[in-house]
Every structure is written in C-alpha cells, then in structure tokens.
mmCIF file of C-alpha atoms in Angstrom:
data_model
loop_
_atom_site.group_PDB
_atom_site.id
_atom_site.type_symbol
_atom_site.label_atom_id
_atom_site.label_comp_id
_atom_site.label_asym_id
_atom_site.label_seq_id
_atom_site.Cartn_x
_atom_site.Cartn_y
_atom_site.Cartn_z
ATOM 1 C CA MET A 1 18.134 6.340 -38.823
ATOM 2 C CA LYS A 2 20.809 4.052 -39.635
ATOM 3 C CA LEU A 3 21.855 1.764 -36.827
ATOM 4 C CA SER A 4 25.353 0.548 -36.623
ATOM 5 C CA ALA A 5 26.021 -3.627 -35.667
ATOM 6 C CA VAL A 6 28.776 -3.624 -34.112
ATOM 7 C CA PRO A 7 29.460 -6.340 -31.702
ATOM 8 C CA LEU A 8 30.663 -4.049 -28.659
ATOM 9 C CA GLY A 9 29.968 -6.978 -26.401
ATOM 10 C CA ALA A 10 32.692 -8.648 -27.563
ATOM 11 C CA ILE A 11 35.657 -6.035 -26.171
ATOM 12 C CA LEU A 12 33.602 -5.701 -22.947
ATOM 13 C CA LEU A 13 34.269 -9.449 -22.079
ATOM 14 C CA GLY A 14 37.683 -9.500 -23.732
ATOM 15 C CA ALA A 15 38.477 -6.163 -21.789
ATOM 16 C CA LEU A 16 37.788 -7.517 -18.164
ATOM 17 C CA ALA A 17 40.795 -9.566 -17.849
ATOM 18 C CA SER A 18 42.731 -7.284 -19.084
ATOM 19 C CA HIS A 19 41.727 -4.043 -18.325
ATOM 20 C CA ALA A 20 40.096 -3.977 -15.059
ATOM 21 C CA SER A 21 40.165 -5.447 -11.704
ATOM 22 C CA ALA A 22 38.248 -7.387 -9.790
ATOM 23 C CA ALA A 23 36.355 -4.437 -8.059
ATOM 24 C CA ASP A 24 35.226 -2.897 -11.163
ATOM 25 C CA VAL A 25 33.571 -6.031 -12.854
ATOM 26 C CA ALA A 26 30.464 -7.290 -12.735
ATOM 27 C CA PRO A 27 29.384 -11.256 -12.873
ATOM 28 C CA ALA A 28 29.071 -12.338 -16.522
ATOM 29 C CA PRO A 29 25.375 -12.235 -17.593
ATOM 30 C CA SER A 30 23.303 -15.540 -16.579
ATOM 31 C CA ALA A 31 21.161 -17.536 -18.559
ATOM 32 C CA GLU A 32 18.503 -15.636 -16.869
ATOM 33 C CA GLN A 33 20.141 -12.725 -17.253
ATOM 34 C CA PRO A 34 20.704 -12.348 -21.117
ATOM 35 C CA ALA A 35 23.175 -9.232 -22.029
ATOM 36 C CA ALA A 36 21.899 -6.698 -25.101
ATOM 37 C CA TYR A 37 25.428 -5.937 -25.926
ATOM 38 C CA ALA A 38 25.315 -6.503 -29.773
ATOM 39 C CA GLY A 39 21.037 -4.799 -29.488
ATOM 40 C CA VAL A 40 19.446 -8.092 -30.275
ATOM 41 C CA GLU A 41 18.516 -8.842 -26.998
ATOM 42 C CA VAL A 42 14.989 -7.371 -25.646
ATOM 43 C CA ILE A 43 14.155 -7.476 -21.984
ATOM 44 C CA GLY A 44 10.883 -6.118 -21.698
ATOM 45 C CA HIS A 45 9.285 -4.412 -18.877
ATOM 46 C CA SER A 46 5.724 -5.718 -19.576
ATOM 47 C CA ASP A 47 4.065 -8.296 -21.735
ATOM 48 C CA ALA A 48 3.415 -6.040 -24.252
ATOM 49 C CA PRO A 49 5.176 -6.562 -27.687
ATOM 50 C CA GLN A 50 8.693 -6.292 -28.413
ATOM 51 C CA LEU A 51 10.658 -4.218 -30.785
ATOM 52 C CA ALA A 52 14.107 -5.647 -31.646
ATOM 53 C CA VAL A 53 16.613 -2.863 -32.656
ATOM 54 C CA GLY A 54 16.328 -2.291 -36.457
ATOM 55 C CA GLU A 55 12.878 -3.439 -36.838
ATOM 56 C CA GLU A 56 10.684 -0.823 -38.639
ATOM 57 C CA GLY A 57 9.068 1.537 -35.979
ATOM 58 C CA ALA A 58 11.071 0.789 -33.264
ATOM 59 C CA PHE A 59 12.220 4.232 -32.873
ATOM 60 C CA ALA A 60 11.804 7.720 -34.500
ATOM 61 C CA PRO A 61 14.896 9.519 -35.170
ATOM 62 C CA ALA A 62 15.811 12.517 -33.566
ATOM 63 C CA LEU A 63 16.772 13.901 -36.978
ATOM 64 C CA PRO A 64 16.565 13.218 -40.667
ATOM 65 C CA GLY A 65 19.648 11.549 -42.258
ATOM 66 C CA PHE A 66 21.105 10.807 -38.983
ATOM 67 C CA ALA A 67 23.600 8.196 -38.529
ATOM 68 C CA PHE A 68 26.602 6.640 -36.202
ATOM 69 C CA ASN A 69 29.542 4.694 -36.829
ATOM 70 C CA ALA A 70 31.247 2.872 -33.996
ATOM 71 C CA VAL A 71 35.468 2.825 -34.705
ATOM 72 C CA GLY A 72 38.134 1.203 -32.885
ATOM 73 C CA GLU A 73 40.861 -1.230 -33.035
ATOM 74 C CA GLY A 74 39.874 -3.908 -30.599
ATOM 75 C CA THR A 75 40.214 -2.425 -27.117
ATOM 76 C CA PRO A 76 37.374 -0.914 -24.937
ATOM 77 C CA LEU A 77 39.943 2.359 -25.164
ATOM 78 C CA ASP A 78 39.883 2.687 -28.461
ATOM 79 C CA PHE A 79 36.526 2.356 -28.996
ATOM 80 C CA ALA A 80 34.237 5.631 -29.989
ATOM 81 C CA VAL A 81 30.767 6.129 -31.406
ATOM 82 C CA THR A 82 30.723 9.560 -33.779
ATOM 83 C CA ALA A 83 27.345 11.089 -35.006
ATOM 84 C CA ALA A 84 26.727 12.540 -38.448
ATOM 85 C CA GLU A 85 23.654 13.961 -40.428
ATOM 86 C CA ASN A 86 23.242 13.901 -43.995
ATOM 87 C CA ASP A 87 27.010 12.618 -44.150
ATOM 88 C CA ALA A 88 28.240 15.159 -41.911
ATOM 89 C CA PRO A 89 29.878 15.206 -38.569
ATOM 90 C CA ILE A 90 27.759 16.634 -35.738
ATOM 91 C CA SER A 91 28.054 16.702 -31.929
ATOM 92 C CA TYR A 92 25.877 14.289 -29.974
ATOM 93 C CA TRP A 93 25.979 17.547 -27.155
ATOM 94 C CA HIS A 94 25.695 20.122 -29.305
ATOM 95 C CA ASP A 95 24.203 19.796 -32.568
ATOM 96 C CA ILE A 96 20.891 17.771 -31.351
ATOM 97 C CA PRO A 97 17.844 19.937 -30.204
ATOM 98 C CA ALA A 98 16.773 19.041 -26.311
ATOM 99 C CA TYR A 99 13.462 18.514 -27.415
ATOM 100 C CA ALA A 100 12.416 16.905 -30.166
ATOM 101 C CA LYS A 101 8.830 19.077 -30.310
ATOM 102 C CA GLN A 102 7.115 21.522 -28.238
ATOM 103 C CA ALA A 103 4.593 20.598 -26.245
ATOM 104 C CA ALA A 104 1.297 22.685 -25.276
ATOM 105 C CA ASP A 105 -0.403 22.051 -22.437
ATOM 106 C CA GLY A 106 -1.640 18.618 -21.364
ATOM 107 C CA GLU A 107 0.635 16.910 -24.486
ATOM 108 C CA PRO A 108 3.227 14.839 -24.408
ATOM 109 C CA LEU A 109 6.593 16.229 -23.694
ATOM 110 C CA ILE A 110 8.974 14.635 -26.091
ATOM 111 C CA VAL A 111 12.659 14.988 -25.954
ATOM 112 C CA ASN A 112 15.866 13.391 -27.914
ATOM 113 C CA PHE A 113 17.038 10.857 -26.106
ATOM 114 C CA VAL A 114 21.153 9.757 -26.750
ATOM 115 C CA ALA A 115 21.570 6.236 -26.095
ATOM 116 C CA GLU A 116 24.830 5.613 -24.099
ATOM 117 C CA ILE A 117 24.613 2.587 -22.302
ATOM 118 C CA PRO A 118 22.244 -0.240 -23.503
ATOM 119 C CA LYS A 119 20.412 -2.227 -20.830
ATOM 120 C CA GLY A 120 22.084 -4.906 -20.126
ATOM 121 C CA GLU A 121 25.612 -3.662 -20.470
ATOM 122 C CA ILE A 122 28.492 -2.753 -17.862
ATOM 123 C CA GLY A 123 30.664 -0.389 -19.964
ATOM 124 C CA LYS A 124 30.976 3.201 -18.439
ATOM 125 C CA LEU A 125 30.467 4.987 -21.816
ATOM 126 C CA GLU A 126 29.168 8.436 -21.756
ATOM 127 C CA ILE A 127 29.440 11.688 -23.996
ATOM 128 C CA ILE A 128 32.718 13.047 -23.873
ATOM 129 C CA LYS A 129 32.472 16.816 -23.169
ATOM 130 C CA GLU A 130 35.666 18.053 -23.638
ATOM 131 C CA VAL A 131 36.680 16.251 -27.348
ATOM 132 C CA GLU A 132 35.826 17.548 -30.682
ATOM 133 C CA GLY A 133 32.359 16.143 -31.973
ATOM 134 C CA ASN A 134 31.750 15.002 -28.227
ATOM 135 C CA PRO A 135 31.756 11.280 -29.154
ATOM 136 C CA ILE A 136 30.665 8.327 -27.063
ATOM 137 C CA LYS A 137 33.782 7.050 -25.339
ATOM 138 C CA PHE A 138 34.515 4.881 -22.367
ATOM 139 C CA ASP A 139 34.944 6.922 -18.458
ATOM 140 C CA ARG A 140 38.629 6.089 -17.694
ATOM 141 C CA LYS A 141 40.582 6.228 -14.725
ATOM 142 C CA ASP A 142 44.367 6.386 -14.092
ATOM 143 C CA VAL A 143 46.156 2.947 -12.389
ATOM 144 C CA LYS A 144 48.788 4.383 -10.012
ATOM 145 C CA ASN A 145 51.219 2.749 -8.556
ATOM 146 C CA MET A 146 52.171 2.857 -4.442
ATOM 147 C CA ALA A 147 53.990 6.458 -4.868
ATOM 148 C CA GLY A 148 51.011 7.721 -6.590
ATOM 149 C CA GLU A 149 52.634 7.734 -10.038
ATOM 150 C CA VAL A 150 50.141 6.990 -13.034
ATOM 151 C CA LEU A 151 51.185 3.737 -14.474
ATOM 152 C CA TYR A 152 48.170 3.552 -17.568
ATOM 153 C CA GLU A 153 44.440 4.542 -18.117
ATOM 154 C CA ARG A 154 41.990 2.077 -18.075
ATOM 155 C CA PRO A 155 38.562 1.858 -19.184
ATOM 156 C CA ARG A 156 35.627 2.094 -16.597
ATOM 157 C CA PHE A 157 32.888 -0.802 -15.351
ATOM 158 C CA VAL A 158 30.138 -1.233 -13.449
ATOM 159 C CA ALA A 159 30.914 -3.247 -10.563
ATOM 160 C CA TYR A 160 27.202 -3.733 -9.592
ATOM 161 C CA GLY A 161 25.848 -5.017 -12.501
ATOM 162 C CA ALA A 162 24.358 -4.897 -16.036
ATOM 163 C CA SER A 163 22.475 -1.765 -16.281
ATOM 164 C CA PRO A 164 18.343 -2.383 -15.899
ATOM 165 C CA TYR A 165 17.299 -0.048 -18.706
ATOM 166 C CA THR A 166 19.016 1.340 -21.197
ATOM 167 C CA TYR A 167 21.030 4.855 -19.971
ATOM 168 C CA GLY A 168 21.555 8.079 -21.617
ATOM 169 C CA ALA A 169 21.890 11.791 -21.726
ATOM 170 C CA ILE A 170 19.579 14.347 -23.387
ATOM 171 C CA PRO A 171 21.292 17.039 -25.696
ATOM 172 C CA GLN A 172 21.528 20.472 -24.907
ATOM 173 C CA THR A 173 21.254 20.402 -21.423
ATOM 174 C CA TRP A 174 23.822 21.198 -18.643
ATOM 175 C CA GLU A 175 23.541 20.617 -15.134
ATOM 176 C CA ASN A 176 25.175 23.972 -13.990
ATOM 177 C CA SER A 177 28.283 23.198 -11.445
ATOM 178 C CA LEU A 178 28.584 26.734 -10.980
ATOM 179 C CA GLU A 179 25.075 27.690 -9.808
ATOM 180 C CA ALA A 180 22.994 26.390 -7.178
ATOM 181 C CA ASP A 181 20.018 23.615 -8.955
ATOM 182 C CA PRO A 182 17.022 25.541 -8.793
ATOM 183 C CA VAL A 183 15.337 22.474 -6.913
ATOM 184 C CA THR A 184 17.558 21.184 -4.751
ATOM 185 C CA GLY A 185 19.658 24.319 -3.737
ATOM 186 C CA ILE A 186 22.673 22.004 -4.718
ATOM 187 C CA THR A 187 25.219 22.968 -7.629
ATOM 188 C CA GLY A 188 24.836 20.441 -10.378
ATOM 189 C CA ASP A 189 27.397 17.675 -11.687
ATOM 190 C CA ASN A 190 28.982 19.379 -14.825
ATOM 191 C CA ASP A 191 27.070 17.064 -17.254
ATOM 192 C CA PRO A 192 24.370 16.945 -20.040
ATOM 193 C CA ILE A 193 20.948 15.460 -17.943
ATOM 194 C CA ASP A 194 20.980 11.715 -17.685
ATOM 195 C CA ALA A 195 17.625 10.043 -18.550
ATOM 196 C CA TYR A 196 17.337 5.853 -18.001
ATOM 197 C CA ASP A 197 14.627 4.769 -21.333
ATOM 198 C CA ILE A 198 12.262 2.369 -19.707
ATOM 199 C CA GLY A 199 11.182 1.187 -23.030
ATOM 200 C CA SER A 200 11.576 -2.521 -24.128
ATOM 201 C CA ALA A 201 13.728 -2.080 -27.234
ATOM 202 C CA VAL A 202 17.220 -1.771 -26.890
ATOM 203 C CA ALA A 203 19.089 0.790 -29.074
ATOM 204 C CA GLU A 204 22.623 0.478 -29.666
ATOM 205 C CA THR A 205 25.367 3.192 -28.429
ATOM 206 C CA GLY A 206 25.255 6.090 -30.065
ATOM 207 C CA ALA A 207 21.456 5.489 -31.371
ATOM 208 C CA VAL A 208 19.234 9.021 -30.920
ATOM 209 C CA TYR A 209 15.614 8.773 -30.950
ATOM 210 C CA GLN A 210 12.297 10.305 -29.411
ATOM 211 C CA ALA A 211 11.616 9.795 -25.959
ATOM 212 C CA LYS A 212 8.168 10.492 -23.776
ATOM 213 C CA VAL A 213 9.512 12.211 -20.543
ATOM 214 C CA LEU A 214 7.687 10.627 -17.002
ATOM 215 C CA GLY A 215 9.313 12.122 -14.586
ATOM 216 C CA ALA A 216 12.602 12.084 -12.492
ATOM 217 C CA LEU A 217 14.752 11.014 -9.847
ATOM 218 C CA GLY A 218 16.683 13.550 -8.019
ATOM 219 C CA LEU A 219 20.132 11.837 -6.696
ATOM 220 C CA ILE A 220 22.706 13.684 -5.077
ATOM 221 C CA ASP A 221 26.027 12.074 -5.577
ATOM 222 C CA ASP A 222 29.212 13.825 -3.843
ATOM 223 C CA ASP A 223 27.564 16.448 -2.779
ATOM 224 C CA GLU A 224 26.455 17.549 -6.626
ATOM 225 C CA THR A 225 22.425 17.516 -8.137
ATOM 226 C CA ASP A 226 22.626 14.512 -10.637
ATOM 227 C CA TRP A 227 18.851 13.885 -11.843
ATOM 228 C CA LYS A 228 17.692 10.767 -13.627
ATOM 229 C CA VAL A 229 14.911 11.637 -15.869
ATOM 230 C CA ILE A 230 13.032 8.802 -16.477
ATOM 231 C CA VAL A 231 11.447 8.434 -20.266
ATOM 232 C CA ILE A 232 9.867 5.895 -22.268
ATOM 233 C CA ASN A 233 11.048 5.283 -26.552
ATOM 234 C CA ALA A 234 8.092 7.334 -28.146
ATOM 235 C CA ASN A 235 7.563 4.495 -30.145
ATOM 236 C CA ASP A 236 6.864 1.515 -27.667
ATOM 237 C CA PRO A 237 4.115 -0.223 -27.699
ATOM 238 C CA ASP A 238 3.102 1.412 -23.852
ATOM 239 C CA ALA A 239 4.164 4.786 -24.158
ATOM 240 C CA ALA A 240 0.562 5.533 -24.685
ATOM 241 C CA LYS A 241 -0.290 4.291 -21.276
ATOM 242 C CA TYR A 242 2.147 6.142 -19.233
ATOM 243 C CA ASP A 243 1.992 10.391 -18.536
ATOM 244 C CA SER A 244 3.704 10.480 -16.067
ATOM 245 C CA VAL A 245 5.809 8.823 -13.396
ATOM 246 C CA GLU A 246 2.893 8.076 -10.995
ATOM 247 C CA ASP A 247 1.474 5.556 -13.837
ATOM 248 C CA LEU A 248 4.415 3.461 -13.999
ATOM 249 C CA PRO A 249 4.548 0.032 -12.294
ATOM 250 C CA GLU A 250 5.783 0.274 -8.718
ATOM 251 C CA GLU A 251 8.398 -2.588 -9.714
ATOM 252 C CA VAL A 252 9.913 -0.244 -12.914
ATOM 253 C CA LYS A 253 10.244 2.601 -10.368
ATOM 254 C CA GLU A 254 11.853 0.364 -7.489
ATOM 255 C CA ARG A 255 14.164 -1.547 -9.935
ATOM 256 C CA VAL A 256 15.515 2.084 -11.125
ATOM 257 C CA PHE A 257 15.702 3.693 -7.794
ATOM 258 C CA THR A 258 17.668 0.341 -6.385
ATOM 259 C CA TYR A 259 20.406 0.185 -9.329
ATOM 260 C CA VAL A 260 21.048 4.041 -8.580
ATOM 261 C CA ARG A 261 21.205 3.689 -4.834
ATOM 262 C CA ASP A 262 23.190 0.604 -4.571
ATOM 263 C CA LYS A 263 25.679 0.955 -7.263
ATOM 264 C CA PRO A 264 28.402 2.647 -4.988
ATOM 265 C CA THR A 265 28.134 -0.025 -2.379
ATOM 266 C CA ALA A 266 30.003 -2.681 -4.801
ATOM 267 C CA VAL A 267 32.871 -0.875 -4.543
ATOM 268 C CA GLY A 268 32.434 -0.828 -0.799
ATOM 269 C CA ASP A 269 31.104 3.199 -0.686
ATOM 270 C CA PRO A 270 28.121 3.998 0.808
ATOM 271 C CA PRO A 271 24.394 4.038 -0.713
ATOM 272 C CA SER A 272 23.294 7.066 -2.613
ATOM 273 C CA VAL A 273 21.244 9.744 -1.409
ATOM 274 C CA PHE A 274 18.264 11.377 -2.763
ATOM 275 C CA TRP A 275 16.581 14.439 -2.757
ATOM 276 C CA PRO A 276 14.647 15.936 -0.611
ATOM 277 C CA ASP A 277 15.293 14.011 2.538
ATOM 278 C CA LEU A 278 19.269 13.175 1.571
ATOM 279 C CA THR A 279 18.852 10.027 2.529
ATOM 280 C CA ASP A 280 18.875 6.351 0.465
ATOM 281 C CA ALA A 281 15.245 5.730 1.909
ATOM 282 C CA TYR A 282 12.625 4.409 -0.879
ATOM 283 C CA ALA A 283 9.764 6.831 -0.663
ATOM 284 C CA PRO A 284 7.282 8.153 -2.812
ATOM 285 C CA GLY A 285 8.554 11.659 -2.176
ATOM 286 C CA VAL A 286 12.029 11.025 -4.153
ATOM 287 C CA TRP A 287 10.059 11.347 -7.407
ATOM 288 C CA LYS A 288 8.981 14.204 -9.384
ATOM 289 C CA GLY A 289 6.053 14.116 -11.912
ATOM 290 C CA LYS A 290 6.188 15.311 -15.489
ATOM 291 C CA ASP A 291 5.454 18.712 -14.837
ATOM 292 C CA GLU A 292 8.252 19.221 -12.504
ATOM 293 C CA THR A 293 10.439 17.441 -14.797
ATOM 294 C CA LYS A 294 9.616 19.644 -17.737
ATOM 295 C CA ALA A 295 10.661 22.449 -15.063
ATOM 296 C CA ILE A 296 14.002 20.589 -14.360
ATOM 297 C CA LEU A 297 14.491 20.162 -18.306
ATOM 298 C CA ASP A 298 13.983 23.372 -19.160
ATOM 299 C CA HIS A 299 16.380 25.036 -16.295
ATOM 300 C CA THR A 300 19.247 22.641 -17.899
ATOM 301 C CA ALA A 301 18.661 24.132 -21.525
ATOM 302 C CA GLU A 302 18.389 27.545 -20.566
ATOM 303 C CA ALA A 303 21.997 26.813 -18.221
ATOM 304 C CA TYR A 304 23.099 25.141 -21.525
ATOM 305 C CA GLN A 305 22.726 28.072 -23.931
ATOM 306 C CA LYS A 306 24.088 30.476 -21.309
ATOM 307 C CA LEU A 307 27.169 28.241 -20.951
ATOM 308 C CA VAL A 308 27.749 27.841 -25.424
ATOM 309 C CA GLY A 309 27.077 31.931 -25.358
ATOM 310 C CA ASP A 310 30.144 32.258 -22.827
ATOM 311 C CA CYS A 311 33.277 31.172 -24.462
ATOM 312 C CA ALA A 312 35.289 32.223 -21.942
ATOM 313 C CA LEU A 313 33.369 29.731 -19.514
ATOM 314 C CA VAL A 314 33.231 27.213 -22.112
ATOM 315 C CA LYS A 315 37.044 27.902 -22.549
ATOM 316 C CA GLU A 316 37.771 27.582 -18.604
ATOM 317 C CA LEU A 317 35.521 24.450 -18.011
ATOM 318 C CA GLU A 318 37.435 22.855 -20.950
ATOM 319 C CA PHE A 319 34.445 21.904 -23.169
ATOM 320 C CA ALA A 320 34.667 21.081 -26.954
ATOM 321 C CA PHE A 321 32.304 23.866 -28.899
ATOM 322 C CA PRO A 322 32.924 24.933 -32.248
ATOM 323 C CA GLY A 323 31.589 27.906 -31.900
ATOM 324 C CA CYS A 324 33.873 29.190 -29.212
ATOM 325 C CA GLU A 325 36.982 27.688 -31.095
ATOM 326 C CA GLU A 326 35.905 29.781 -34.233
ATOM 327 C CA ALA A 327 35.790 32.647 -32.305
ATOM 328 C CA SER A 328 39.611 31.587 -30.282
ATOM 329 C CA SER A 329 40.848 31.445 -33.806
ATOM 330 C CA GLU A 330 39.782 34.720 -35.417
ATOM 331 C CA ASP A 331 41.152 35.935 -32.006
ATOM 332 C CA ALA A 332 44.547 34.535 -32.555
ATOM 333 C CA VAL A 333 44.452 36.122 -36.097
ATOM 334 C CA LYS A 334 44.302 39.297 -34.340
ATOM 335 C CA GLU A 335 46.900 38.778 -31.613
ATOM 336 C CA PRO A 336 50.397 40.136 -32.583
ATOM 337 C CA LEU A 337 52.307 36.809 -33.201
ATOM 338 C CA SER A 338 54.482 35.370 -30.136
ATOM 339 C CA ALA A 339 57.057 32.958 -29.636
ATOM 340 C CA PRO A 340 55.232 29.699 -30.414
ATOM 341 C CA GLU A 341 54.671 27.143 -27.931
ATOM 342 C CA GLU A 342 54.620 23.239 -27.336
ATOM 343 C CA GLU A 343 50.922 22.145 -28.431
ATOM 344 C CA GLU A 344 49.512 20.362 -26.250
ATOM 345 C CA GLU A 345 48.788 16.582 -27.192
ATOM 346 C CA GLN A 346 44.994 16.113 -28.761
ATOM 347 C CA MET A 347 42.679 13.083 -28.354
ATOM 348 C CA VAL A 348 42.190 11.723 -31.587
ATOM 349 C CA VAL A 349 38.935 9.945 -32.177
ATOM 350 C CA THR A 350 39.606 7.727 -34.979
ATOM 351 C CA GLY A 351 37.208 7.356 -38.160
ATOM 352 C CA GLN A 352 35.599 11.063 -37.092
ATOM 353 C CA SER A 353 37.141 12.552 -40.347
ATOM 354 C CA GLY A 354 38.546 11.361 -43.577
ATOM 355 C CA GLY A 355 40.020 7.615 -44.747
ATOM 356 C CA ASN A 356 37.560 4.236 -44.798
ATOM 357 C CA ARG A 357 35.830 4.181 -41.270
ATOM 358 C CA LYS A 358 36.206 1.082 -39.504
ATOM 359 C CA LEU A 359 33.857 -1.216 -37.714
ATOM 360 C CA LEU A 360 35.014 -2.634 -34.438
ATOM 361 C CA GLY A 361 37.487 -5.773 -34.950
ATOM 362 C CA LYS A 362 36.774 -5.312 -38.836
ATOM 363 C CA ASN A 363 39.763 -5.059 -40.881
#
C-alpha cells in the first residue's frame, strides 16, 4: 500500500482564519495534545509498541497494488483524495469489499477500513457519494446572508475538537434511508457505515487497511440510525488482546462515547442520544458486541447490494455508481434524440484523470 505524505495540517490550519467561523473552529492542539496532521504523531491507547505511518507492517492493505493520491491547490475546498489499484482509478465506496476475508464461527471479523479523519484532526472529511470515483473531500456548508441567499461555500470543521481516534467508513455498506433499521426500527442516515479505529498507528486520509471488528455504538442522529462501528487495525500490537468491545479498557469506550455524545454541544445543540434508551446517558447497554455488530454489518452490506442493483434508486438518490452510469448511456443511445438541454455543472476532482498529479501545496 502506497502512503501519500501530504501536509494536510497546513491547509487545515490555514483555512481556520479564512473559511470557518469561530463557532466551527476547535482550539489549536496544545503541547499536551499533539496533532496527527501529517500522519507522524502517534498517540496510543496503551503501553504497547506504537507503529508510525509507513513503518513496515503497520497496516495490512485492503487491496494489492492499492495507492491513494491527495490533490488540490492549497485550500480545503480544493482538497481531494482519490484511490487507485494498479494505477487504475477506483471508487472508495464501490470498488473495495466490505469484508477483507470471510470469518468462520469464532474467528476474528476483519473488514476493510477507509480512513477519512485521522486521529487528532478536526477537518470533516468524508467519502463523497455523489461524485464520480467517490473521492474523500471536505464536507461543505453554505454561508448565507440575512435574506437567505447563498454567498459562498465553506469547509466544515468539528467545533468540539480533534477526533480521539481515526474515523472512517466501511466500503460497500449503506445505512438504508428508506427502510427501518432491523435493530433500532429507525431509518438509516443514507451513508456507508461509520467506524472508529482505536489502534495506535495513525494512517493518513485515504489509506485503506484491514481492521478487526470489536463492536458498535448506536447513535440516533436527527431521527436517523447512524451506527459507529469500533474496530482496531488488524496489525496493531493490541489487536490479539481484544475479541469484542467488552474486552476494551473502559476509558477507551468512554472516550469514544463522550466524543460522539458531546460533539453537538459545541455549536449549541443538545447532546446526542443512543439506542436503546434514546438518551445521552452512558450505560453498558449502549454497546453492541462483535456478533451483534456482524449482523448489523451484514444488513448494511445487503442493503448496499440492493441499492446498486437498482439504478432507478441510485439515480433518485443522486449517487455516483459506474454500473448505473453505463446503463444510462446505453439507454440514451436507444432513446430518440430530443432537443439538447443545458448540461448541469459537474463537480471535477482535480488530478483524478490525465496529466501530472499534484501533491497539495506543490507546483
């Protein structure tokens, strides 16, 4: 797996003054809280040996020949990370399997984990479902005037503070926004299922590697089910110690729970609530163990397969999926020609196709 060395922290910090309001900006990391912006600071959850990004054996790659590339022109809105396998562009969502291997009963459950927000960072980066290739980019928010007119877009940052662990997603999953989740009875949030890697090595945004599933936390956000799966890098020195979330040190679980619960309070919203009691109270019942989490993952993987098998639904939800784009092109050839319409403006990811790829901040 090729790891890209891009100073993302430089654009994150540089953007705080020019793009984000005070309500959206976390305090700069202190000496006691080093940031992992360049993927070199490692903050462990135990006394186990710690592996820095790029160290031999730090991560088990999800795909042979996998590489990722960060591109942009120096501002957060330009920043994008694209994926490739054997130099061919691939999608972070559609071309990487959810499971790294099939697990027999009693064996560890290993998934492929896409790193979006490295531990210690505040930029709200995520897989973009609506853009071809599904790159990782900043989530965006419209800035409006008093009349409600959109003035410009700005990148989003986590006001509450830096992520306590590397945050990401599991590909080829989908939390169905049209049907009730079988556990909560509440519809999903329309995204790939989220995950936190509690391992000690910090990967950069865009890295994809194998991770061991330990459990899940059932966040209910804006009346939507938003599972947070807890994983540990499969090559982490502590991975063999933990078989389920029940085995984790209590402080690790409390750190994840508190961060997820209290994030909204930084912008004046109430704390998050969790399944099953739909309160913000911390109790052992908020956690799902490995076996229950496997059933949750299986359901989201099945929902994903049904989604991409229904091109009408993919189009309705405005997702980018190559199989449906090809089908639409074939249908267009068969349709009688009609008067041309003005094309919609397409969002282009710099450096994804053709030409020399540029690293962020490089000429």
